[in-house]
GROMACS .gro file of C-alpha atoms in nm:
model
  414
    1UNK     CA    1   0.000   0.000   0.000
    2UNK     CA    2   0.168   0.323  -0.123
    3UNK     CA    3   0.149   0.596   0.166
    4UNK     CA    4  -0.128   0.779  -0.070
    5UNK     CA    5  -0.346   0.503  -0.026
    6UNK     CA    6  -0.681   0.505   0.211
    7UNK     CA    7  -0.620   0.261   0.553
    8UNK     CA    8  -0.840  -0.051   0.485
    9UNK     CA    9  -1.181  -0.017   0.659
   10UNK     CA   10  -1.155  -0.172   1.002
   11UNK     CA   11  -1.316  -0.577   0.957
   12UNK     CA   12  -1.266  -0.592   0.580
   13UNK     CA   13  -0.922  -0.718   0.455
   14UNK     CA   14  -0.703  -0.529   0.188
   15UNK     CA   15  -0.779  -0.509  -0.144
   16UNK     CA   16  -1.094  -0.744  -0.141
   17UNK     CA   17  -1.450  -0.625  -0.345
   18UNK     CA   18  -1.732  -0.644  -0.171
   19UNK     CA   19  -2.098  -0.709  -0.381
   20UNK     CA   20  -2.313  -0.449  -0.363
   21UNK     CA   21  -2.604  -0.612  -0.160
   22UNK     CA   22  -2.923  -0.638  -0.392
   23UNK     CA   23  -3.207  -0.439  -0.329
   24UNK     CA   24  -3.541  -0.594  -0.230
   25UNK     CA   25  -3.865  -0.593  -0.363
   26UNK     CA   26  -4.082  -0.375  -0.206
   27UNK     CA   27  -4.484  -0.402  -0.149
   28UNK     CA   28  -4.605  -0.210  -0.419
   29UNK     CA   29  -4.362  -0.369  -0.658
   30UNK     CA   30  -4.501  -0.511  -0.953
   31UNK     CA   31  -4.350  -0.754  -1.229
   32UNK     CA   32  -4.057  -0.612  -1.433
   33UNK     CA   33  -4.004  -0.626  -1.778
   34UNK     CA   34  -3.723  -0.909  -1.750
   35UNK     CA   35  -3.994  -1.142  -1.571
   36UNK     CA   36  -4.172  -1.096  -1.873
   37UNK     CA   37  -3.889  -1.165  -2.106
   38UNK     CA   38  -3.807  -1.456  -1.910
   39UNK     CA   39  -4.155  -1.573  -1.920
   40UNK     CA   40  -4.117  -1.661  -2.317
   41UNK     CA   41  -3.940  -1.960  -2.289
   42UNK     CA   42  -4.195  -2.082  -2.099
   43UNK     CA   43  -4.396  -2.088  -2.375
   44UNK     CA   44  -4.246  -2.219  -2.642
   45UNK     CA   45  -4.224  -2.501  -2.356
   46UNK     CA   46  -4.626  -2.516  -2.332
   47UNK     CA   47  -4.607  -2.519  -2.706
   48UNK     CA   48  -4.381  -2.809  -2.685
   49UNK     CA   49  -4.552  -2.977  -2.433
   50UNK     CA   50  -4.857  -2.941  -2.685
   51UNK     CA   51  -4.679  -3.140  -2.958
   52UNK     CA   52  -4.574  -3.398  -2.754
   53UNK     CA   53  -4.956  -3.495  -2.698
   54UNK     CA   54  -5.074  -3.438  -3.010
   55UNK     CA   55  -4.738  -3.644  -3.183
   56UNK     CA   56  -4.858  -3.937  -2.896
   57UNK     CA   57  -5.225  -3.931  -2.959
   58UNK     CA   58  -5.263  -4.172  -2.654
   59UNK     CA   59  -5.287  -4.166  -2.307
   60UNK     CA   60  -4.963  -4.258  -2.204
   61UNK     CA   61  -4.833  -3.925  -2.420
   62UNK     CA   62  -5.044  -3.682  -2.243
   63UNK     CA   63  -4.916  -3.838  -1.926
   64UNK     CA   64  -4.608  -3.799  -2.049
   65UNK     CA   65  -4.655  -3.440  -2.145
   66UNK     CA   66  -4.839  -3.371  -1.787
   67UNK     CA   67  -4.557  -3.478  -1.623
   68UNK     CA   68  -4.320  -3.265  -1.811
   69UNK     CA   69  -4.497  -2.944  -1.715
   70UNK     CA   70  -4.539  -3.025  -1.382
   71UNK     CA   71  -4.151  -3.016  -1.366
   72UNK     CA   72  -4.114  -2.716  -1.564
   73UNK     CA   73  -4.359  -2.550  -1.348
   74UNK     CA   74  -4.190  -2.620  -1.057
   75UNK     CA   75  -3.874  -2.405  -1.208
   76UNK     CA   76  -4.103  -2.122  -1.318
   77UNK     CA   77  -4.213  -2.130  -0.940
   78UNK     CA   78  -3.935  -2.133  -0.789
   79UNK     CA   79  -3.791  -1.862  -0.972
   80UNK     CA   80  -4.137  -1.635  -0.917
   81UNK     CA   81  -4.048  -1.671  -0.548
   82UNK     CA   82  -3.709  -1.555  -0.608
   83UNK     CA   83  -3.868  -1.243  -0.804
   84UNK     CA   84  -4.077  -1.158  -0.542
   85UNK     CA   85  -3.793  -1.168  -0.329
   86UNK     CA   86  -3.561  -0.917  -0.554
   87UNK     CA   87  -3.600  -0.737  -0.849
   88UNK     CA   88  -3.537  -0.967  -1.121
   89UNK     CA   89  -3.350  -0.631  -1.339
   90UNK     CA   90  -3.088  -0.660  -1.090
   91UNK     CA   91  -2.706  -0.740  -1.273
   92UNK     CA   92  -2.647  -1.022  -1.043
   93UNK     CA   93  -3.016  -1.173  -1.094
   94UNK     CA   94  -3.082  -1.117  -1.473
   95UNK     CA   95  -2.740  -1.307  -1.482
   96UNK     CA   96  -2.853  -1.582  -1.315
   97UNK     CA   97  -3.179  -1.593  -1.464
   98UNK     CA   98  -3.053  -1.542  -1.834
   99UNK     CA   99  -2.850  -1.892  -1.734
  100UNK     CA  100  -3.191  -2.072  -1.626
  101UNK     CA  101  -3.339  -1.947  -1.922
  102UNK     CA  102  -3.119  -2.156  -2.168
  103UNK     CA  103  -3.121  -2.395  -1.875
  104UNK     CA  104  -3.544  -2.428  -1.993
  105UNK     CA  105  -3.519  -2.335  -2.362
  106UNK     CA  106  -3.296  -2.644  -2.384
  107UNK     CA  107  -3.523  -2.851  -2.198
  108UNK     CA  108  -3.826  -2.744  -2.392
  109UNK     CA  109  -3.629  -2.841  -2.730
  110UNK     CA  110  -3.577  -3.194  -2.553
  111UNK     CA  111  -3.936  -3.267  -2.472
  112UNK     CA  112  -4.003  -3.431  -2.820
  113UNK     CA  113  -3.753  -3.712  -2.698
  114UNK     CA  114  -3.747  -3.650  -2.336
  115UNK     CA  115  -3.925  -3.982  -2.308
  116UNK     CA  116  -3.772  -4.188  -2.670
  117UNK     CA  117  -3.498  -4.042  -2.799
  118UNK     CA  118  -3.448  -3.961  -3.142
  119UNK     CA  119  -3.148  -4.199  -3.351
  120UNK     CA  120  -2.791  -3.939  -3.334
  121UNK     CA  121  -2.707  -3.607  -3.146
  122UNK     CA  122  -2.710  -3.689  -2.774
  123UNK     CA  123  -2.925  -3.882  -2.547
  124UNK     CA  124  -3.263  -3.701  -2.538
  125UNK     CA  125  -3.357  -3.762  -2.167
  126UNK     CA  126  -3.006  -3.739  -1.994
  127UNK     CA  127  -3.024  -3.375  -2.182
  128UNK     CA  128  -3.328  -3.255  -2.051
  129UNK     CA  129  -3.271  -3.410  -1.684
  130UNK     CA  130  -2.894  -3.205  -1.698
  131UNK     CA  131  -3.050  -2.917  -1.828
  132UNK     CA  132  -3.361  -2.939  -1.517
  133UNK     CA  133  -3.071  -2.967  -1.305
  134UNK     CA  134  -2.906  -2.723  -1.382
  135UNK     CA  135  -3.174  -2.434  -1.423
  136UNK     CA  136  -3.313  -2.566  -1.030
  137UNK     CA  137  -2.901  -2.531  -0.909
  138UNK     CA  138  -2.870  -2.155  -1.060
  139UNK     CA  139  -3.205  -2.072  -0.870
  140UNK     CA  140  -3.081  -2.228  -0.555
  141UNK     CA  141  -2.718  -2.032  -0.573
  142UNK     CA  142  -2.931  -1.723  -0.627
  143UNK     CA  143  -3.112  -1.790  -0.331
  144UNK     CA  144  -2.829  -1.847  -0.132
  145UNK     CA  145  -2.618  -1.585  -0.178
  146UNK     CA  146  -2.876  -1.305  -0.178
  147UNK     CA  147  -3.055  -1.427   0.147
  148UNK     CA  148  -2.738  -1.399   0.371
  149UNK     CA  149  -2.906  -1.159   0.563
  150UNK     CA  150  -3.188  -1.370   0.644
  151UNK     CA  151  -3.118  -1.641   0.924
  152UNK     CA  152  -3.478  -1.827   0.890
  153UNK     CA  153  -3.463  -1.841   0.480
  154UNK     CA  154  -3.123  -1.961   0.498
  155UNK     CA  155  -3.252  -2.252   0.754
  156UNK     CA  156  -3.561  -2.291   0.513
  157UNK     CA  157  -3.326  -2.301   0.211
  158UNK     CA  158  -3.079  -2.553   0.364
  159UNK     CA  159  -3.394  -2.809   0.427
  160UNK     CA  160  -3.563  -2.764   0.118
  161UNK     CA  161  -3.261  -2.802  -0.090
  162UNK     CA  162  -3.111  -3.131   0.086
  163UNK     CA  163  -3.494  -3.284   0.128
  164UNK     CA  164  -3.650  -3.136  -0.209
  165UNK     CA  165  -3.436  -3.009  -0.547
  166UNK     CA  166  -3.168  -3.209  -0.542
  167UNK     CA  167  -3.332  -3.545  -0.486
  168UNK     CA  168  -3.584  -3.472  -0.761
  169UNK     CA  169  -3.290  -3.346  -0.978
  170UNK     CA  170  -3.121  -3.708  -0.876
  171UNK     CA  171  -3.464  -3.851  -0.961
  172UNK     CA  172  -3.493  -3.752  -1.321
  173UNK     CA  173  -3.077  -3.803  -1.357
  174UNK     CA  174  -3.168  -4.168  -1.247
  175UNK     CA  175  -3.448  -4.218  -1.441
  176UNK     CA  176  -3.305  -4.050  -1.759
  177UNK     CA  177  -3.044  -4.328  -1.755
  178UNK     CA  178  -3.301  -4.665  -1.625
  179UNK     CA  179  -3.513  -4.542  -1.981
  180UNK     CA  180  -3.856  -4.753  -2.095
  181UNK     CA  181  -4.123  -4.815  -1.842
  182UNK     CA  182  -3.994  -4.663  -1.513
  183UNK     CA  183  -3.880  -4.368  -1.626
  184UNK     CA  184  -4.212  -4.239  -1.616
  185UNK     CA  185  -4.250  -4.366  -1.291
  186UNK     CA  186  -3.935  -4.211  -1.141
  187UNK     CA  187  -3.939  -3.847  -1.287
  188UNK     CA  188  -4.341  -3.878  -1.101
  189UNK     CA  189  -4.148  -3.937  -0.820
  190UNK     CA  190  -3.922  -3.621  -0.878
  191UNK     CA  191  -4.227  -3.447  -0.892
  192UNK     CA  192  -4.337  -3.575  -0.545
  193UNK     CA  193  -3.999  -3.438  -0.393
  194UNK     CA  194  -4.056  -3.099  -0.566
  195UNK     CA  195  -4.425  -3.036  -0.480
  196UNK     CA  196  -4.498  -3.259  -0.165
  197UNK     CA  197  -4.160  -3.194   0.032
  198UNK     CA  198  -4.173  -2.845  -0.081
  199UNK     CA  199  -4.490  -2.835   0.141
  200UNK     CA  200  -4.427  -3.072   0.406
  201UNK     CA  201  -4.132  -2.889   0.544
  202UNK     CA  202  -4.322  -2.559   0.580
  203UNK     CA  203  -4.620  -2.615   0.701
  204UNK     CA  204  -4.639  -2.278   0.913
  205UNK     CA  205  -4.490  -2.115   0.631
  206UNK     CA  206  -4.149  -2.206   0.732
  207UNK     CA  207  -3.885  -1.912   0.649
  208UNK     CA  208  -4.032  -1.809   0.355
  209UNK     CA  209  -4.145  -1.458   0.258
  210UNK     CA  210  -4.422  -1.273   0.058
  211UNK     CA  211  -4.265  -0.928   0.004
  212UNK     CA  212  -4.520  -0.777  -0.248
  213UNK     CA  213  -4.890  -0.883  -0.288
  214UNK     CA  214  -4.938  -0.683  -0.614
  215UNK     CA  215  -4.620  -0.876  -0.747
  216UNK     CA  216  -4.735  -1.226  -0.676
  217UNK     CA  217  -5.102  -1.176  -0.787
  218UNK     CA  218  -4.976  -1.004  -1.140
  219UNK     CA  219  -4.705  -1.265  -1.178
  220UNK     CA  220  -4.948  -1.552  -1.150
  221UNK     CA  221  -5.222  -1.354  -1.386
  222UNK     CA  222  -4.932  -1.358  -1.648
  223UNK     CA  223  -4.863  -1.707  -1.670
  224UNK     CA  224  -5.198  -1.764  -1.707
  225UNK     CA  225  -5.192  -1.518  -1.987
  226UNK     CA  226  -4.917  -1.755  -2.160
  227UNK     CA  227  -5.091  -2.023  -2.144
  228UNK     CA  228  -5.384  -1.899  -2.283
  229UNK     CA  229  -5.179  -1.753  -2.548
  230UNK     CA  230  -5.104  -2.139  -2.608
  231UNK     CA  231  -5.428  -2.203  -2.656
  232UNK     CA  232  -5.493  -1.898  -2.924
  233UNK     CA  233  -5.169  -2.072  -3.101
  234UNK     CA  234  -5.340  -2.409  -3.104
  235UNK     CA  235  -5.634  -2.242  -3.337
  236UNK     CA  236  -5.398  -2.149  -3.583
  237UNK     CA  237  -5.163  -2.466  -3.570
  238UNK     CA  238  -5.484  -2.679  -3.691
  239UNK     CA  239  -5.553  -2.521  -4.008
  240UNK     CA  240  -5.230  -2.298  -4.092
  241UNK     CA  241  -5.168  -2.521  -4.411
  242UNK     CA  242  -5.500  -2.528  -4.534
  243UNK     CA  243  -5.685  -2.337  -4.772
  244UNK     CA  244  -5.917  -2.047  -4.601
  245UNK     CA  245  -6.311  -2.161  -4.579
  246UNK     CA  246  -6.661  -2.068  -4.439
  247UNK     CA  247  -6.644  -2.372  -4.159
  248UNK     CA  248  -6.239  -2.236  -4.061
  249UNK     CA  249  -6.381  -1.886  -4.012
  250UNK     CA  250  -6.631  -2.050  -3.843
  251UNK     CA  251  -6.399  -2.259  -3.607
  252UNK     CA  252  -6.148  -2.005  -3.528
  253UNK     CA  253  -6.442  -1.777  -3.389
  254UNK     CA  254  -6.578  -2.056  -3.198
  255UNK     CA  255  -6.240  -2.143  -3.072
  256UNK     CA  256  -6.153  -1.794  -3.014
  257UNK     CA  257  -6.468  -1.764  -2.781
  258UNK     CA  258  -6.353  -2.057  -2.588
  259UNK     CA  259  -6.023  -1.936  -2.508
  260UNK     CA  260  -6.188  -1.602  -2.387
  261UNK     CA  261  -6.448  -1.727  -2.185
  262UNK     CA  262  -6.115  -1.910  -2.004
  263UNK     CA  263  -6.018  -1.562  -1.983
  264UNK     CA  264  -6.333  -1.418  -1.828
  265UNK     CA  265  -6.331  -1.748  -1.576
  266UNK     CA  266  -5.971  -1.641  -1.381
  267UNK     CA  267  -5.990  -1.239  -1.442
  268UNK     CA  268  -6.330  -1.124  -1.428
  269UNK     CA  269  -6.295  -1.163  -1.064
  270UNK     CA  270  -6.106  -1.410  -0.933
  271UNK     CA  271  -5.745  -1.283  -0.957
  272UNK     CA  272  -5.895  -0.988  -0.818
  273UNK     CA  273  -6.045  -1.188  -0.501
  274UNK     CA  274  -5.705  -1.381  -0.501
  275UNK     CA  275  -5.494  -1.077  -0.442
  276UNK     CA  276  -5.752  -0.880  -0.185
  277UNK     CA  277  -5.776  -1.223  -0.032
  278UNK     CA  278  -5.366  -1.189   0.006
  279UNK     CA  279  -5.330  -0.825   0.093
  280UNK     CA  280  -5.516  -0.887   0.439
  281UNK     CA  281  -5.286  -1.118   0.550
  282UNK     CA  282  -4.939  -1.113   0.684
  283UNK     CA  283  -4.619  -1.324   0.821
  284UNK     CA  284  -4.713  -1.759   0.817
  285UNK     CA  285  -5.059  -1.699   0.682
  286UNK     CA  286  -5.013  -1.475   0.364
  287UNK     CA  287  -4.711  -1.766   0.280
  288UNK     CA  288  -4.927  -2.039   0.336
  289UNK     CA  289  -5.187  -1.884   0.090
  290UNK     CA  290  -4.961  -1.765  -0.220
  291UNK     CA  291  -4.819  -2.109  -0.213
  292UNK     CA  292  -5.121  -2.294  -0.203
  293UNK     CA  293  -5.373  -2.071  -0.349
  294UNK     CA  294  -5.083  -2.015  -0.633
  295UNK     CA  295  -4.812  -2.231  -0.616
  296UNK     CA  296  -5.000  -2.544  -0.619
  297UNK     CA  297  -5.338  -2.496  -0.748
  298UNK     CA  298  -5.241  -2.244  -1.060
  299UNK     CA  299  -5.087  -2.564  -1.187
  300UNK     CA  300  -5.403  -2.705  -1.253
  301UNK     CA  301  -5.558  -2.416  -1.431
  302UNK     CA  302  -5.256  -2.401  -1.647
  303UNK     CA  303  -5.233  -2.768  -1.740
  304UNK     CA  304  -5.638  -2.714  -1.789
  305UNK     CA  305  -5.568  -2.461  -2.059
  306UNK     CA  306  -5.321  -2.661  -2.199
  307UNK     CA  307  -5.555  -3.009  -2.261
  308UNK     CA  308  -5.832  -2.740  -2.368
  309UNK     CA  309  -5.564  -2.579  -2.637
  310UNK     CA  310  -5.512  -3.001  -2.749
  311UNK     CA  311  -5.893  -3.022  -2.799
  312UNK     CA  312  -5.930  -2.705  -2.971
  313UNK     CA  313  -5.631  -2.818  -3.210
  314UNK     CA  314  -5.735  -3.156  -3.277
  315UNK     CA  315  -6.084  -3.036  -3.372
  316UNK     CA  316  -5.962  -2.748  -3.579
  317UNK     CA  317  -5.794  -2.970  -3.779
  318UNK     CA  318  -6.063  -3.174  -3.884
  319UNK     CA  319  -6.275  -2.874  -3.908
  320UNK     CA  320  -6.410  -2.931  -4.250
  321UNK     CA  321  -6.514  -3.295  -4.146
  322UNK     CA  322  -6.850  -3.400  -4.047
  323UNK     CA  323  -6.728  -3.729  -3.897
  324UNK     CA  324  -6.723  -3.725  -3.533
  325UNK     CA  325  -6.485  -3.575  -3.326
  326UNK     CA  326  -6.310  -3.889  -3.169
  327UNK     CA  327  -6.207  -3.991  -2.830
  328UNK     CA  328  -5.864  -3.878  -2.849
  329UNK     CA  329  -5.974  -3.457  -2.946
  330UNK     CA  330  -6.304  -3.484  -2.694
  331UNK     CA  331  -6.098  -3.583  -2.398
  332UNK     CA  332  -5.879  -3.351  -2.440
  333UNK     CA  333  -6.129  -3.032  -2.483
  334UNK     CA  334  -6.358  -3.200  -2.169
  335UNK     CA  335  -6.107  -3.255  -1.933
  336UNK     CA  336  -5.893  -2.964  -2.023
  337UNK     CA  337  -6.248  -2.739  -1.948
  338UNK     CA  338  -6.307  -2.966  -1.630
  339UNK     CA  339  -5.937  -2.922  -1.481
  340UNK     CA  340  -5.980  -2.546  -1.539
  341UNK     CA  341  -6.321  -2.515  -1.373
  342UNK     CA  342  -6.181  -2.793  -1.091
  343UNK     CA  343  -5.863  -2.565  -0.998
  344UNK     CA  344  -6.089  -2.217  -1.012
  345UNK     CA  345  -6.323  -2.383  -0.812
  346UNK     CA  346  -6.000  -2.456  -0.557
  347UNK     CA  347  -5.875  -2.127  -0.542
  348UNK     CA  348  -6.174  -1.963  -0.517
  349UNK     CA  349  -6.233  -2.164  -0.197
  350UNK     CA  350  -5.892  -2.069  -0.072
  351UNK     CA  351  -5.922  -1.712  -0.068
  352UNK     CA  352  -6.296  -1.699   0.026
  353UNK     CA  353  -6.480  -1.631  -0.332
  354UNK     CA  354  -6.872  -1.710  -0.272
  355UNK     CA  355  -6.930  -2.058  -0.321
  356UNK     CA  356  -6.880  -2.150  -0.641
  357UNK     CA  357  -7.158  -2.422  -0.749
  358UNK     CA  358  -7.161  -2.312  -1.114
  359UNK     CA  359  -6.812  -2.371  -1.208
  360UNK     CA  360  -6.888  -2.738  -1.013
  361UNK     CA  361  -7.123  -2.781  -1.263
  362UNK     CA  362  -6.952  -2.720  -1.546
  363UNK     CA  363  -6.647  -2.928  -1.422
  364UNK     CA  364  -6.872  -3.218  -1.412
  365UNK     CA  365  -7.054  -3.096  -1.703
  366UNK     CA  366  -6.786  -3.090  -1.927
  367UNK     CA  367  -6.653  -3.443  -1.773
  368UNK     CA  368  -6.958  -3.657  -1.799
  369UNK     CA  369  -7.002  -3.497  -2.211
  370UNK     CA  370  -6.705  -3.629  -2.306
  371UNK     CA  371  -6.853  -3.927  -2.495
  372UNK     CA  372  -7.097  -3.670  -2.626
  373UNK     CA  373  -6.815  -3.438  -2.831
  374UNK     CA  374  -6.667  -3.766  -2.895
  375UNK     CA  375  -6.948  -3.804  -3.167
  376UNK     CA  376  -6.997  -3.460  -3.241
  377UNK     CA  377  -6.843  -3.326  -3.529
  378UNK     CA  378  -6.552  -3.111  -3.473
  379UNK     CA  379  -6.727  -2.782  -3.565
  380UNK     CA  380  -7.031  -2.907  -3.262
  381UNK     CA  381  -6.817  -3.009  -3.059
  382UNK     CA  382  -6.653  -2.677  -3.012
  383UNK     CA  383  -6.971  -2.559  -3.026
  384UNK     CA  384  -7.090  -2.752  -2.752
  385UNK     CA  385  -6.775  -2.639  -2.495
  386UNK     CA  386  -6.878  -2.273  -2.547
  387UNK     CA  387  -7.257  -2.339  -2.509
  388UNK     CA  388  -7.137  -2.484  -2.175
  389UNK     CA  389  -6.896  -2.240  -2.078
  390UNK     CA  390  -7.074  -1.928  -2.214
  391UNK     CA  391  -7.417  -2.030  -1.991
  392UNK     CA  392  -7.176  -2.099  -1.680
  393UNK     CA  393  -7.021  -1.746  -1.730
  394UNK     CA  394  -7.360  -1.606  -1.795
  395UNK     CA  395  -7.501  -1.735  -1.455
  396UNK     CA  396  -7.180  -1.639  -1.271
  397UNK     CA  397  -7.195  -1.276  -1.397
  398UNK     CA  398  -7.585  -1.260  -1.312
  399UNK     CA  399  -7.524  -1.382  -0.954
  400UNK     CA  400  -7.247  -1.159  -0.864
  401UNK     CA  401  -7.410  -0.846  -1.019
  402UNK     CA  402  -7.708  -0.926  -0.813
  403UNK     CA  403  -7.460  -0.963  -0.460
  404UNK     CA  404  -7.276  -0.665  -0.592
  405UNK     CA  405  -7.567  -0.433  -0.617
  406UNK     CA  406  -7.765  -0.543  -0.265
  407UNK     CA  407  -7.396  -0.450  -0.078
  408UNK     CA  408  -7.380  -0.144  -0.272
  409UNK     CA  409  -7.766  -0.074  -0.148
  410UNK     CA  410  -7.660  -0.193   0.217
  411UNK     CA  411  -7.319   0.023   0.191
  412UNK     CA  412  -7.591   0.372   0.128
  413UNK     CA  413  -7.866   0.263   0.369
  414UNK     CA  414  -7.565   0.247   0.636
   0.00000   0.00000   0.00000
């Protein structure tokens, strides 16, 4: 040290660089533009996902495919309660996050073989359970090293990583490698480790943190949004290669109607309820809700949209037939509407929405007319799920207009 140097600060040694510490999200924070941008390889994932069950055409490939998002959801998660944590346009986290991203993009592009891998180039599976592990490792590092100051979430981080992420990254490592059959079977298991354990050791809540209501509510609104984008894609994916007719203008309006009726069934009111439902809470109880109000249940109105988006495509592209529908396209389109109405119903129930006995209906509704589209043609059959949906919606809007207007009464006679 030359004598015109500065004396070290008393603590810190000579020389060494010290991180500026990252700044936290606050409670009106919302969702930056990088969330966004890191959002779109999500879904080209759902598109991928998509493929894979319509390439299948059988049960075992929309298992397949179910499982696969179910793991990729788990990343998109995990990284949502990073975000809420810190501003994702931070240097240090867009780094990380820009790493996760190829970490997903490349395990999107592996989906097609992620179960029966294509002949050359590298072993499909091992790819795609490398590339999981890797993107689930970056968030944990992330974690880590930005929640120094936080005692509790470094406990809670500790537990969950040991007990959670890196057995189910083990999981889909081993059953990458064991192939056929059990594969299946194992990366279900990795699932189990990811979603179960996650909420088995935090019952309470455990040490983690909701910083920013506004932030988690919007975040979970957009994914939605992305997969219902998914399902506007599927429209087009049916009949891009065909020759423009009266029954294709018909079918992408129909279709169209469908996907915003989904739409009007998660924002006319519910992500509202969801987020006043999480602004009166604090501490254990606001954590327990966001994760399973959102974390858990918002998977199965995603993977809803997603079997809708296979009906709608399977039917647009025999929308110029009048044989019927088939097993295969109605299942889809039933159970994707059921699933959707199912995990509404759920998290309307978690964060106190009036009981919802309509969307009940239509869940079972929509289940028990399966063999009904099945023998539809395409064009009824699509016809049929917005008949359904639209007189569910209709009801809905009627009942809660009526509530609506005899509080507003109550609210001026007081």
């Amino acid at each position: 040290m030359s004598p015109a140097d500065p004396p070290a600060p008393a603590g810190r040694r000579p020389g060494r660089v010290r991180l500026p510490r990252p700044m936290t999200t606050g409670e009106d924070s919302r969702v930056t533009t990088f969330e966004l941008f890191f959002d779109l390889v999500y879904v080209f994932a759902f598109t991928q996902v998509s493929r894979l069950m319509a390439e299948t055409h059988n049960a075992a490939g929309i298992a397949q495919a179910l499982i696969i998002l179910a793991l990729l959801w788990w990343t998109w998660v995990g990284y949502a309660w990073l975000a809420n944590r810190l501003p994702a346009d931070q240097p240090f986290l867009r780094t990380g996050m820009t790493v996760a991203m190829i970490g997903v993009f490349l395990c999107a592009l592996t989906i097609p073989e992620a179960f029966d891998d294509f002949d050359g180039g590298l072993y499909g599976p091992i790819v795609f359970a490398v590339a999981y592990a890797v993107v689930r490792l970056v968030h944990l590092i992330l974690f880590f090293v930005t929640a120094t100051d936080d005692p509790p979430l470094l406990r809670q981080l500790r537990v969950w990583s040991v007990s959670s992420v890196l057995p189910a990254c083990a999981a889909l490592i081993i059953g990458a490698a064991i192939g056929g059959e059990v594969q299946a079977w194992v990366w279900a298991l990795a699932i189990v480790f990811e979603g179960l354990g996650t909420r088995a050791l935090s019952p309470g809540g455990g040490g983690w943190r909701i910083h920013s209501v506004a932030h988690w509510s919007e975040r979970h609104g957009l994914i939605v949004i992305l997969a219902l984008g998914e399902s506007i894609v599927a429209i087009g994916v049916g009949v891009a290669r065909e020759p423009i007719s009266v029954p294709i203008i018909l079918g992408t309006a129909t279709s169209i109607v469908i996907s915003v009726l989904l739409w009007w069934s998660y924002f006319r009111r519910l992500a509202t309820v969801g987020e006043h439902a999480l602004a009166r809470l604090s501490g254990g109880p606001l954590v327990k809700l966001a994760r399973d109000a959102y974390s858990y249940v918002h998977f199965l109105i995603v993977a809803g949209i997603v079997l809708a988006a296979l009906g709608i495509e399977d039917a647009m592209a025999h929308i110029t037939d009048t044989e019927p529908l088939g097993w295969f396209g109605a299942a889809a389109l039933g159970s994707g509407i059921a699933l959707f109405a199912a995990g509404t119903i759920w998290f309307a129930v978690l964060v106190g929405e009036r009981r919802p006995y309509f969307r009940g209906l239509e869940a079972v509704v929509a289940t028990v007319s399966i063999p009904l589209l099945a023998v539809l043609p395409p064009a009824a059959a699509l016809t049929a799920a917005v008949v359904l949906m639209g007189v569910v919606a209709g009801a809905e809007g009627w009942i809660h207009l009526r509530a609506d207007r005899r509080e507003a009464q109550s609210s001026t006679a007081a």
